[in-house]
Amino acid sequence: MNVADTTGGRAGRTAARDWLLGCVCPFWAARIIDAQGGFFEALDADGVASPAPVRSVLNQARLTYVFSHASLMAGGGPMRAAADHGFDFLRRAALQQGGGEGWARSTGVVGQVIDATRDAYDQAFVIFALAWYHRATGSRPALEMAAATYAFMERCLRDPLHGGFFEEYPATGKLPRRQNPHMHLLEATLAMHEATGDALWLDRAGELIALFSRHFFDSGTGSLAEYFNADWSRAAGAPGALREPGHQFEWVWLLGEYLRLAGDRLPPERREALQAQAQALFDFGTRHGLDGSGALQGLAFDAVDPSGGLVTGSKLVWPQTEYIKACIARFDATGDAAHRAEAVAHQARLRRHFFYADGANWVNHVARDGAHLVHGTPSRVLYHVFLAAAELARVEEAA
């Protein structure tokens, strides 16, 4: 994605930028960094960090991304120091040692591997974080590690028969298969292309886009399926019928990013087909995935079915952020200012219904009536909150 202006001119007066750099990021940087190593996994409602001794590579990668991107927006400073902290821990603790490859699922605070499983979802987020860390710092080792991580995935996680990547290594037969790791690997390959200008990463993104069009996209309903059998046929029963509004919206944004970066490399008919799929996902998500009534009207549900029937009426934070990004993507694609206005309005809904009085911490999950279902905030969700607000800052600064 494009980075919001770092010149300190008009950018300094945008609401989203001010909220991110003046409130959210300083709050989290002051609380989530563990001097012993890495980032804490969660905060409670009072903003106190959980002292749990396990560090997931997913959380470390996501927060390294957040502070790298924040450093780009802020011009370095404390955000750069936080990004360095995350990168140093990832490199020291989570990269497999003793001849192994890839990134461990979890480690201890001082770096001992707790779960050596190499999860495809985690590998994707490491590549994504390394791309952004390179953009923030110019780190050559970050690019080298990203390339090595993708090479590991090709060797050990690639499915040579049915395409795509297995869920995890070394046990590669885990079912059901999911679209989700591939979605985030697409995000990572696009970030690497933007960080390096290397067309190879865009080609890799194109392979994942083809997998989406061929298997993930349900043309009958215009929706995104989640769970699959080994051959990418739809999983039976409830898993195969699950539709997550947040992922419909996330793919809308990613398709827009791919189209932006691919530019004239794509034939006109392919561009039109992808634009149509993005519009279909957006239409499905807005028609069926947003609550039309009640205390939390307008907020995205956790899950529906292919016909739009409600499966899970509760509401997590992250689908709200993905709806914001999807609205911005449709604004970018169509120029319709109503989409930009809806993104701003939904950001206000998000902050009104989920955020505590400090404006920087939130309840992560609420019932349909607004009751709090959890009382801690997983640190990894900051990735979603940050990226949506960064996109808002970008369009505000371009206005």
PDB file of N, CA and C in Angstrom, residues 315-384:
ATOM      1  N   LYS A 315     -19.786  -9.629  17.325  1.00  0.00           N
ATOM      2  CA  LYS A 315     -18.988  -8.739  16.485  1.00  0.00           C
ATOM      3  C   LYS A 315     -17.590  -8.576  17.072  1.00  0.00           C
ATOM      4  N   LEU A 316     -16.606  -8.972  16.292  1.00  0.00           N
ATOM      5  CA  LEU A 316     -15.210  -8.743  16.620  1.00  0.00           C
ATOM      6  C   LEU A 316     -14.759  -7.394  16.068  1.00  0.00           C
ATOM      7  N   VAL A 317     -13.637  -6.907  16.586  1.00  0.00           N
ATOM      8  CA  VAL A 317     -13.087  -5.645  16.090  1.00  0.00           C
ATOM      9  C   VAL A 317     -12.601  -5.778  14.654  1.00  0.00           C
ATOM     10  N   TRP A 318     -11.870  -6.861  14.352  1.00  0.00           N
ATOM     11  CA  TRP A 318     -11.159  -6.889  13.072  1.00  0.00           C
ATOM     12  C   TRP A 318     -12.067  -6.804  11.851  1.00  0.00           C
ATOM     13  N   PRO A 319     -13.270  -7.429  11.817  1.00  0.00           N
ATOM     14  CA  PRO A 319     -14.098  -7.248  10.618  1.00  0.00           C
ATOM     15  C   PRO A 319     -14.510  -5.792  10.382  1.00  0.00           C
ATOM     16  N   GLN A 320     -14.611  -5.020  11.452  1.00  0.00           N
ATOM     17  CA  GLN A 320     -14.958  -3.606  11.291  1.00  0.00           C
ATOM     18  C   GLN A 320     -13.837  -2.874  10.558  1.00  0.00           C
ATOM     19  N   THR A 321     -12.613  -3.190  10.906  1.00  0.00           N
ATOM     20  CA  THR A 321     -11.482  -2.533  10.244  1.00  0.00           C
ATOM     21  C   THR A 321     -11.393  -2.943   8.778  1.00  0.00           C
ATOM     22  N   GLU A 322     -11.736  -4.193   8.486  1.00  0.00           N
ATOM     23  CA  GLU A 322     -11.675  -4.634   7.093  1.00  0.00           C
ATOM     24  C   GLU A 322     -12.779  -3.992   6.257  1.00  0.00           C
ATOM     25  N   TYR A 323     -13.907  -3.703   6.875  1.00  0.00           N
ATOM     26  CA  TYR A 323     -14.953  -2.982   6.146  1.00  0.00           C
ATOM     27  C   TYR A 323     -14.484  -1.569   5.805  1.00  0.00           C
ATOM     28  N   ILE A 324     -13.798  -0.930   6.726  1.00  0.00           N
ATOM     29  CA  ILE A 324     -13.239   0.395   6.443  1.00  0.00           C
ATOM     30  C   ILE A 324     -12.308   0.325   5.239  1.00  0.00           C
ATOM     31  N   LYS A 325     -11.413  -0.641   5.221  1.00  0.00           N
ATOM     32  CA  LYS A 325     -10.477  -0.787   4.102  1.00  0.00           C
ATOM     33  C   LYS A 325     -11.203  -1.081   2.799  1.00  0.00           C
ATOM     34  N   ALA A 326     -12.247  -1.909   2.865  1.00  0.00           N
ATOM     35  CA  ALA A 326     -12.996  -2.235   1.651  1.00  0.00           C
ATOM     36  C   ALA A 326     -13.684  -0.996   1.088  1.00  0.00           C
ATOM     37  N   CYS A 327     -14.251  -0.176   1.957  1.00  0.00           N
ATOM     38  CA  CYS A 327     -14.873   1.064   1.487  1.00  0.00           C
ATOM     39  C   CYS A 327     -13.842   1.959   0.802  1.00  0.00           C
ATOM     40  N   ILE A 328     -12.657   2.033   1.370  1.00  0.00           N
ATOM     41  CA  ILE A 328     -11.603   2.838   0.760  1.00  0.00           C
ATOM     42  C   ILE A 328     -11.192   2.251  -0.583  1.00  0.00           C
ATOM     43  N   ALA A 329     -11.106   0.923  -0.662  1.00  0.00           N
ATOM     44  CA  ALA A 329     -10.751   0.280  -1.929  1.00  0.00           C
ATOM     45  C   ALA A 329     -11.783   0.577  -3.006  1.00  0.00           C
ATOM     46  N   ARG A 330     -13.063   0.563  -2.638  1.00  0.00           N
ATOM     47  CA  ARG A 330     -14.100   0.872  -3.626  1.00  0.00           C
ATOM     48  C   ARG A 330     -14.073   2.353  -4.003  1.00  0.00           C
ATOM     49  N   PHE A 331     -13.708   3.206  -3.057  1.00  0.00           N
ATOM     50  CA  PHE A 331     -13.516   4.617  -3.398  1.00  0.00           C
ATOM     51  C   PHE A 331     -12.374   4.770  -4.393  1.00  0.00           C
ATOM     52  N   ASP A 332     -11.254   4.082  -4.131  1.00  0.00           N
ATOM     53  CA  ASP A 332     -10.120   4.150  -5.050  1.00  0.00           C
ATOM     54  C   ASP A 332     -10.502   3.656  -6.440  1.00  0.00           C
ATOM     55  N   ALA A 333     -11.327   2.597  -6.488  1.00  0.00           N
ATOM     56  CA  ALA A 333     -11.672   1.975  -7.769  1.00  0.00           C
ATOM     57  C   ALA A 333     -12.702   2.779  -8.547  1.00  0.00           C
ATOM     58  N   THR A 334     -13.619   3.429  -7.840  1.00  0.00           N
ATOM     59  CA  THR A 334     -14.761   4.056  -8.514  1.00  0.00           C
ATOM     60  C   THR A 334     -14.767   5.577  -8.447  1.00  0.00           C
ATOM     61  N   GLY A 335     -14.057   6.144  -7.476  1.00  0.00           N
ATOM     62  CA  GLY A 335     -14.115   7.583  -7.273  1.00  0.00           C
ATOM     63  C   GLY A 335     -15.376   8.063  -6.591  1.00  0.00           C
ATOM     64  N   ASP A 336     -16.222   7.144  -6.153  1.00  0.00           N
ATOM     65  CA  ASP A 336     -17.485   7.500  -5.501  1.00  0.00           C
ATOM     66  C   ASP A 336     -17.206   7.948  -4.069  1.00  0.00           C
ATOM     67  N   ALA A 337     -17.409   9.229  -3.805  1.00  0.00           N
ATOM     68  CA  ALA A 337     -17.088   9.783  -2.488  1.00  0.00           C
ATOM     69  C   ALA A 337     -17.941   9.196  -1.377  1.00  0.00           C
ATOM     70  N   ALA A 338     -19.069   8.570  -1.722  1.00  0.00           N
ATOM     71  CA  ALA A 338     -19.903   7.945  -0.692  1.00  0.00           C
ATOM     72  C   ALA A 338     -19.156   6.817   0.008  1.00  0.00           C
ATOM     73  N   HIS A 339     -18.287   6.120  -0.722  1.00  0.00           N
ATOM     74  CA  HIS A 339     -17.501   5.050  -0.102  1.00  0.00           C
ATOM     75  C   HIS A 339     -16.510   5.625   0.909  1.00  0.00           C
ATOM     76  N   ARG A 340     -15.868   6.729   0.552  1.00  0.00           N
ATOM     77  CA  ARG A 340     -14.941   7.367   1.490  1.00  0.00           C
ATOM     78  C   ARG A 340     -15.687   7.854   2.726  1.00  0.00           C
ATOM     79  N   ALA A 341     -16.852   8.437   2.531  1.00  0.00           N
ATOM     80  CA  ALA A 341     -17.646   8.916   3.666  1.00  0.00           C
ATOM     81  C   ALA A 341     -18.067   7.766   4.570  1.00  0.00           C
ATOM     82  N   GLU A 342     -18.399   6.619   3.977  1.00  0.00           N
ATOM     83  CA  GLU A 342     -18.787   5.464   4.787  1.00  0.00           C
ATOM     84  C   GLU A 342     -17.598   4.926   5.572  1.00  0.00           C
ATOM     85  N   ALA A 343     -16.402   4.967   4.999  1.00  0.00           N
ATOM     86  CA  ALA A 343     -15.212   4.540   5.737  1.00  0.00           C
ATOM     87  C   ALA A 343     -15.010   5.405   6.978  1.00  0.00           C
ATOM     88  N   VAL A 344     -15.157   6.705   6.823  1.00  0.00           N
ATOM     89  CA  VAL A 344     -15.022   7.620   7.959  1.00  0.00           C
ATOM     90  C   VAL A 344     -16.113   7.355   8.992  1.00  0.00           C
ATOM     91  N   ALA A 345     -17.335   7.135   8.519  1.00  0.00           N
ATOM     92  CA  ALA A 345     -18.449   6.875   9.435  1.00  0.00           C
ATOM     93  C   ALA A 345     -18.250   5.574  10.195  1.00  0.00           C
ATOM     94  N   HIS A 346     -17.711   4.561   9.515  1.00  0.00           N
ATOM     95  CA  HIS A 346     -17.539   3.279  10.200  1.00  0.00           C
ATOM     96  C   HIS A 346     -16.389   3.340  11.199  1.00  0.00           C
ATOM     97  N   GLN A 347     -15.373   4.132  10.898  1.00  0.00           N
ATOM     98  CA  GLN A 347     -14.316   4.332  11.890  1.00  0.00           C
ATOM     99  C   GLN A 347     -14.903   4.945  13.157  1.00  0.00           C
ATOM    100  N   ALA A 348     -15.841   5.860  12.996  1.00  0.00           N
ATOM    101  CA  ALA A 348     -16.499   6.460  14.165  1.00  0.00           C
ATOM    102  C   ALA A 348     -17.326   5.421  14.915  1.00  0.00           C
ATOM    103  N   ARG A 349     -18.019   4.542  14.183  1.00  0.00           N
ATOM    104  CA  ARG A 349     -18.776   3.468  14.844  1.00  0.00           C
ATOM    105  C   ARG A 349     -17.838   2.554  15.618  1.00  0.00           C
ATOM    106  N   LEU A 350     -16.733   2.192  15.004  1.00  0.00           N
ATOM    107  CA  LEU A 350     -15.754   1.322  15.656  1.00  0.00           C
ATOM    108  C   LEU A 350     -15.297   1.924  16.976  1.00  0.00           C
ATOM    109  N   ARG A 351     -14.917   3.178  16.954  1.00  0.00           N
ATOM    110  CA  ARG A 351     -14.407   3.808  18.165  1.00  0.00           C
ATOM    111  C   ARG A 351     -15.512   3.986  19.207  1.00  0.00           C
ATOM    112  N   ARG A 352     -16.724   4.247  18.756  1.00  0.00           N
ATOM    113  CA  ARG A 352     -17.829   4.462  19.695  1.00  0.00           C
ATOM    114  C   ARG A 352     -18.231   3.178  20.414  1.00  0.00           C
ATOM    115  N   HIS A 353     -18.242   2.071  19.713  1.00  0.00           N
ATOM    116  CA  HIS A 353     -18.792   0.842  20.280  1.00  0.00           C
ATOM    117  C   HIS A 353     -17.742  -0.096  20.882  1.00  0.00           C
ATOM    118  N   PHE A 354     -16.474   0.068  20.532  1.00  0.00           N
ATOM    119  CA  PHE A 354     -15.457  -0.880  20.992  1.00  0.00           C
ATOM    120  C   PHE A 354     -14.380  -0.249  21.874  1.00  0.00           C
ATOM    121  N   PHE A 355     -14.083   1.018  21.693  1.00  0.00           N
ATOM    122  CA  PHE A 355     -12.919   1.596  22.360  1.00  0.00           C
ATOM    123  C   PHE A 355     -13.267   2.124  23.745  1.00  0.00           C
ATOM    124  N   TYR A 356     -12.297   1.973  24.655  1.00  0.00           N
ATOM    125  CA  TYR A 356     -12.435   2.512  25.998  1.00  0.00           C
ATOM    126  C   TYR A 356     -12.209   4.027  25.975  1.00  0.00           C
ATOM    127  N   ALA A 357     -12.375   4.643  27.121  1.00  0.00           N
ATOM    128  CA  ALA A 357     -12.296   6.101  27.209  1.00  0.00           C
ATOM    129  C   ALA A 357     -10.918   6.634  26.833  1.00  0.00           C
ATOM    130  N   ASP A 358      -9.869   5.806  26.988  1.00  0.00           N
ATOM    131  CA  ASP A 358      -8.527   6.274  26.641  1.00  0.00           C
ATOM    132  C   ASP A 358      -8.351   6.463  25.138  1.00  0.00           C
ATOM    133  N   GLY A 359      -9.253   5.905  24.333  1.00  0.00           N
ATOM    134  CA  GLY A 359      -9.199   6.070  22.886  1.00  0.00           C
ATOM    135  C   GLY A 359      -8.177   5.228  22.177  1.00  0.00           C
ATOM    136  N   ALA A 360      -7.439   4.391  22.905  1.00  0.00           N
ATOM    137  CA  ALA A 360      -6.358   3.626  22.298  1.00  0.00           C
ATOM    138  C   ALA A 360      -6.471   2.131  22.525  1.00  0.00           C
ATOM    139  N   ASN A 361      -7.257   1.705  23.474  1.00  0.00           N
ATOM    140  CA  ASN A 361      -7.443   0.293  23.807  1.00  0.00           C
ATOM    141  C   ASN A 361      -8.920  -0.036  23.605  1.00  0.00           C
ATOM    142  N   TRP A 362      -9.221  -1.304  23.413  1.00  0.00           N
ATOM    143  CA  TRP A 362     -10.586  -1.661  23.038  1.00  0.00           C
ATOM    144  C   TRP A 362     -10.986  -3.008  23.607  1.00  0.00           C
ATOM    145  N   VAL A 363     -12.294  -3.231  23.658  1.00  0.00           N
ATOM    146  CA  VAL A 363     -12.824  -4.561  23.922  1.00  0.00           C
ATOM    147  C   VAL A 363     -12.867  -5.269  22.576  1.00  0.00           C
ATOM    148  N   ASN A 364     -12.375  -6.487  22.514  1.00  0.00           N
ATOM    149  CA  ASN A 364     -12.165  -7.131  21.217  1.00  0.00           C
ATOM    150  C   ASN A 364     -13.401  -7.801  20.649  1.00  0.00           C
ATOM    151  N   HIS A 365     -14.385  -8.137  21.494  1.00  0.00           N
ATOM    152  CA  HIS A 365     -15.513  -8.937  21.017  1.00  0.00           C
ATOM    153  C   HIS A 365     -16.752  -8.549  21.811  1.00  0.00           C
ATOM    154  N   VAL A 366     -17.833  -8.233  21.104  1.00  0.00           N
ATOM    155  CA  VAL A 366     -19.077  -7.865  21.770  1.00  0.00           C
ATOM    156  C   VAL A 366     -20.227  -8.695  21.215  1.00  0.00           C
ATOM    157  N   ALA A 367     -21.241  -8.896  22.049  1.00  0.00           N
ATOM    158  CA  ALA A 367     -22.466  -9.562  21.613  1.00  0.00           C
ATOM    159  C   ALA A 367     -23.279  -8.608  20.740  1.00  0.00           C
ATOM    160  N   ARG A 368     -24.317  -9.157  20.127  1.00  0.00           N
ATOM    161  CA  ARG A 368     -25.124  -8.322  19.239  1.00  0.00           C
ATOM    162  C   ARG A 368     -25.787  -7.170  19.980  1.00  0.00           C
ATOM    163  N   ASP A 369     -26.022  -7.349  21.267  1.00  0.00           N
ATOM    164  CA  ASP A 369     -26.632  -6.269  22.053  1.00  0.00           C
ATOM    165  C   ASP A 369     -25.598  -5.320  22.653  1.00  0.00           C
ATOM    166  N   GLY A 370     -24.325  -5.550  22.346  1.00  0.00           N
ATOM    167  CA  GLY A 370     -23.268  -4.676  22.832  1.00  0.00           C
ATOM    168  C   GLY A 370     -22.571  -5.141  24.088  1.00  0.00           C
ATOM    169  N   ALA A 371     -23.040  -6.215  24.714  1.00  0.00           N
ATOM    170  CA  ALA A 371     -22.390  -6.728  25.923  1.00  0.00           C
ATOM    171  C   ALA A 371     -20.984  -7.218  25.604  1.00  0.00           C
ATOM    172  N   HIS A 372     -20.059  -6.954  26.502  1.00  0.00           N
ATOM    173  CA  HIS A 372     -18.678  -7.370  26.298  1.00  0.00           C
ATOM    174  C   HIS A 372     -18.550  -8.878  26.494  1.00  0.00           C
ATOM    175  N   LEU A 373     -17.943  -9.543  25.524  1.00  0.00           N
ATOM    176  CA  LEU A 373     -17.751 -10.991  25.604  1.00  0.00           C
ATOM    177  C   LEU A 373     -16.367 -11.364  26.110  1.00  0.00           C
ATOM    178  N   VAL A 374     -15.421 -10.464  26.025  1.00  0.00           N
ATOM    179  CA  VAL A 374     -14.066 -10.680  26.532  1.00  0.00           C
ATOM    180  C   VAL A 374     -13.623  -9.398  27.230  1.00  0.00           C
ATOM    181  N   HIS A 375     -12.552  -9.512  27.997  1.00  0.00           N
ATOM    182  CA  HIS A 375     -12.080  -8.339  28.724  1.00  0.00           C
ATOM    183  C   HIS A 375     -10.595  -8.065  28.505  1.00  0.00           C
ATOM    184  N   GLY A 376      -9.974  -8.789  27.619  1.00  0.00           N
ATOM    185  CA  GLY A 376      -8.590  -8.529  27.261  1.00  0.00           C
ATOM    186  C   GLY A 376      -8.484  -8.219  25.783  1.00  0.00           C
ATOM    187  N   THR A 377      -7.422  -7.556  25.406  1.00  0.00           N
ATOM    188  CA  THR A 377      -7.204  -7.176  24.014  1.00  0.00           C
ATOM    189  C   THR A 377      -5.975  -7.896  23.478  1.00  0.00           C
ATOM    190  N   PRO A 378      -6.123  -8.839  22.543  1.00  0.00           N
ATOM    191  CA  PRO A 378      -4.945  -9.467  21.943  1.00  0.00           C
ATOM    192  C   PRO A 378      -4.122  -8.428  21.182  1.00  0.00           C
ATOM    193  N   SER A 379      -2.842  -8.397  21.440  1.00  0.00           N
ATOM    194  CA  SER A 379      -1.980  -7.402  20.798  1.00  0.00           C
ATOM    195  C   SER A 379      -1.998  -7.526  19.284  1.00  0.00           C
ATOM    196  N   ARG A 380      -2.179  -8.746  18.794  1.00  0.00           N
ATOM    197  CA  ARG A 380      -2.110  -8.977  17.348  1.00  0.00           C
ATOM    198  C   ARG A 380      -3.183  -8.207  16.584  1.00  0.00           C
ATOM    199  N   VAL A 381      -4.276  -7.824  17.257  1.00  0.00           N
ATOM    200  CA  VAL A 381      -5.363  -7.121  16.572  1.00  0.00           C
ATOM    201  C   VAL A 381      -4.974  -5.679  16.251  1.00  0.00           C
ATOM    202  N   LEU A 382      -3.920  -5.163  16.883  1.00  0.00           N
ATOM    203  CA  LEU A 382      -3.448  -3.821  16.550  1.00  0.00           C
ATOM    204  C   LEU A 382      -3.104  -3.718  15.065  1.00  0.00           C
ATOM    205  N   TYR A 383      -2.648  -4.804  14.470  1.00  0.00           N
ATOM    206  CA  TYR A 383      -2.384  -4.833  13.021  1.00  0.00           C
ATOM    207  C   TYR A 383      -3.613  -4.383  12.241  1.00  0.00           C
ATOM    208  N   HIS A 384      -4.777  -4.897  12.577  1.00  0.00           N
ATOM    209  CA  HIS A 384      -6.005  -4.544  11.864  1.00  0.00           C
ATOM    210  C   HIS A 384      -6.384  -3.084  12.108  1.00  0.00           C
TER     211      HIS A 384
END
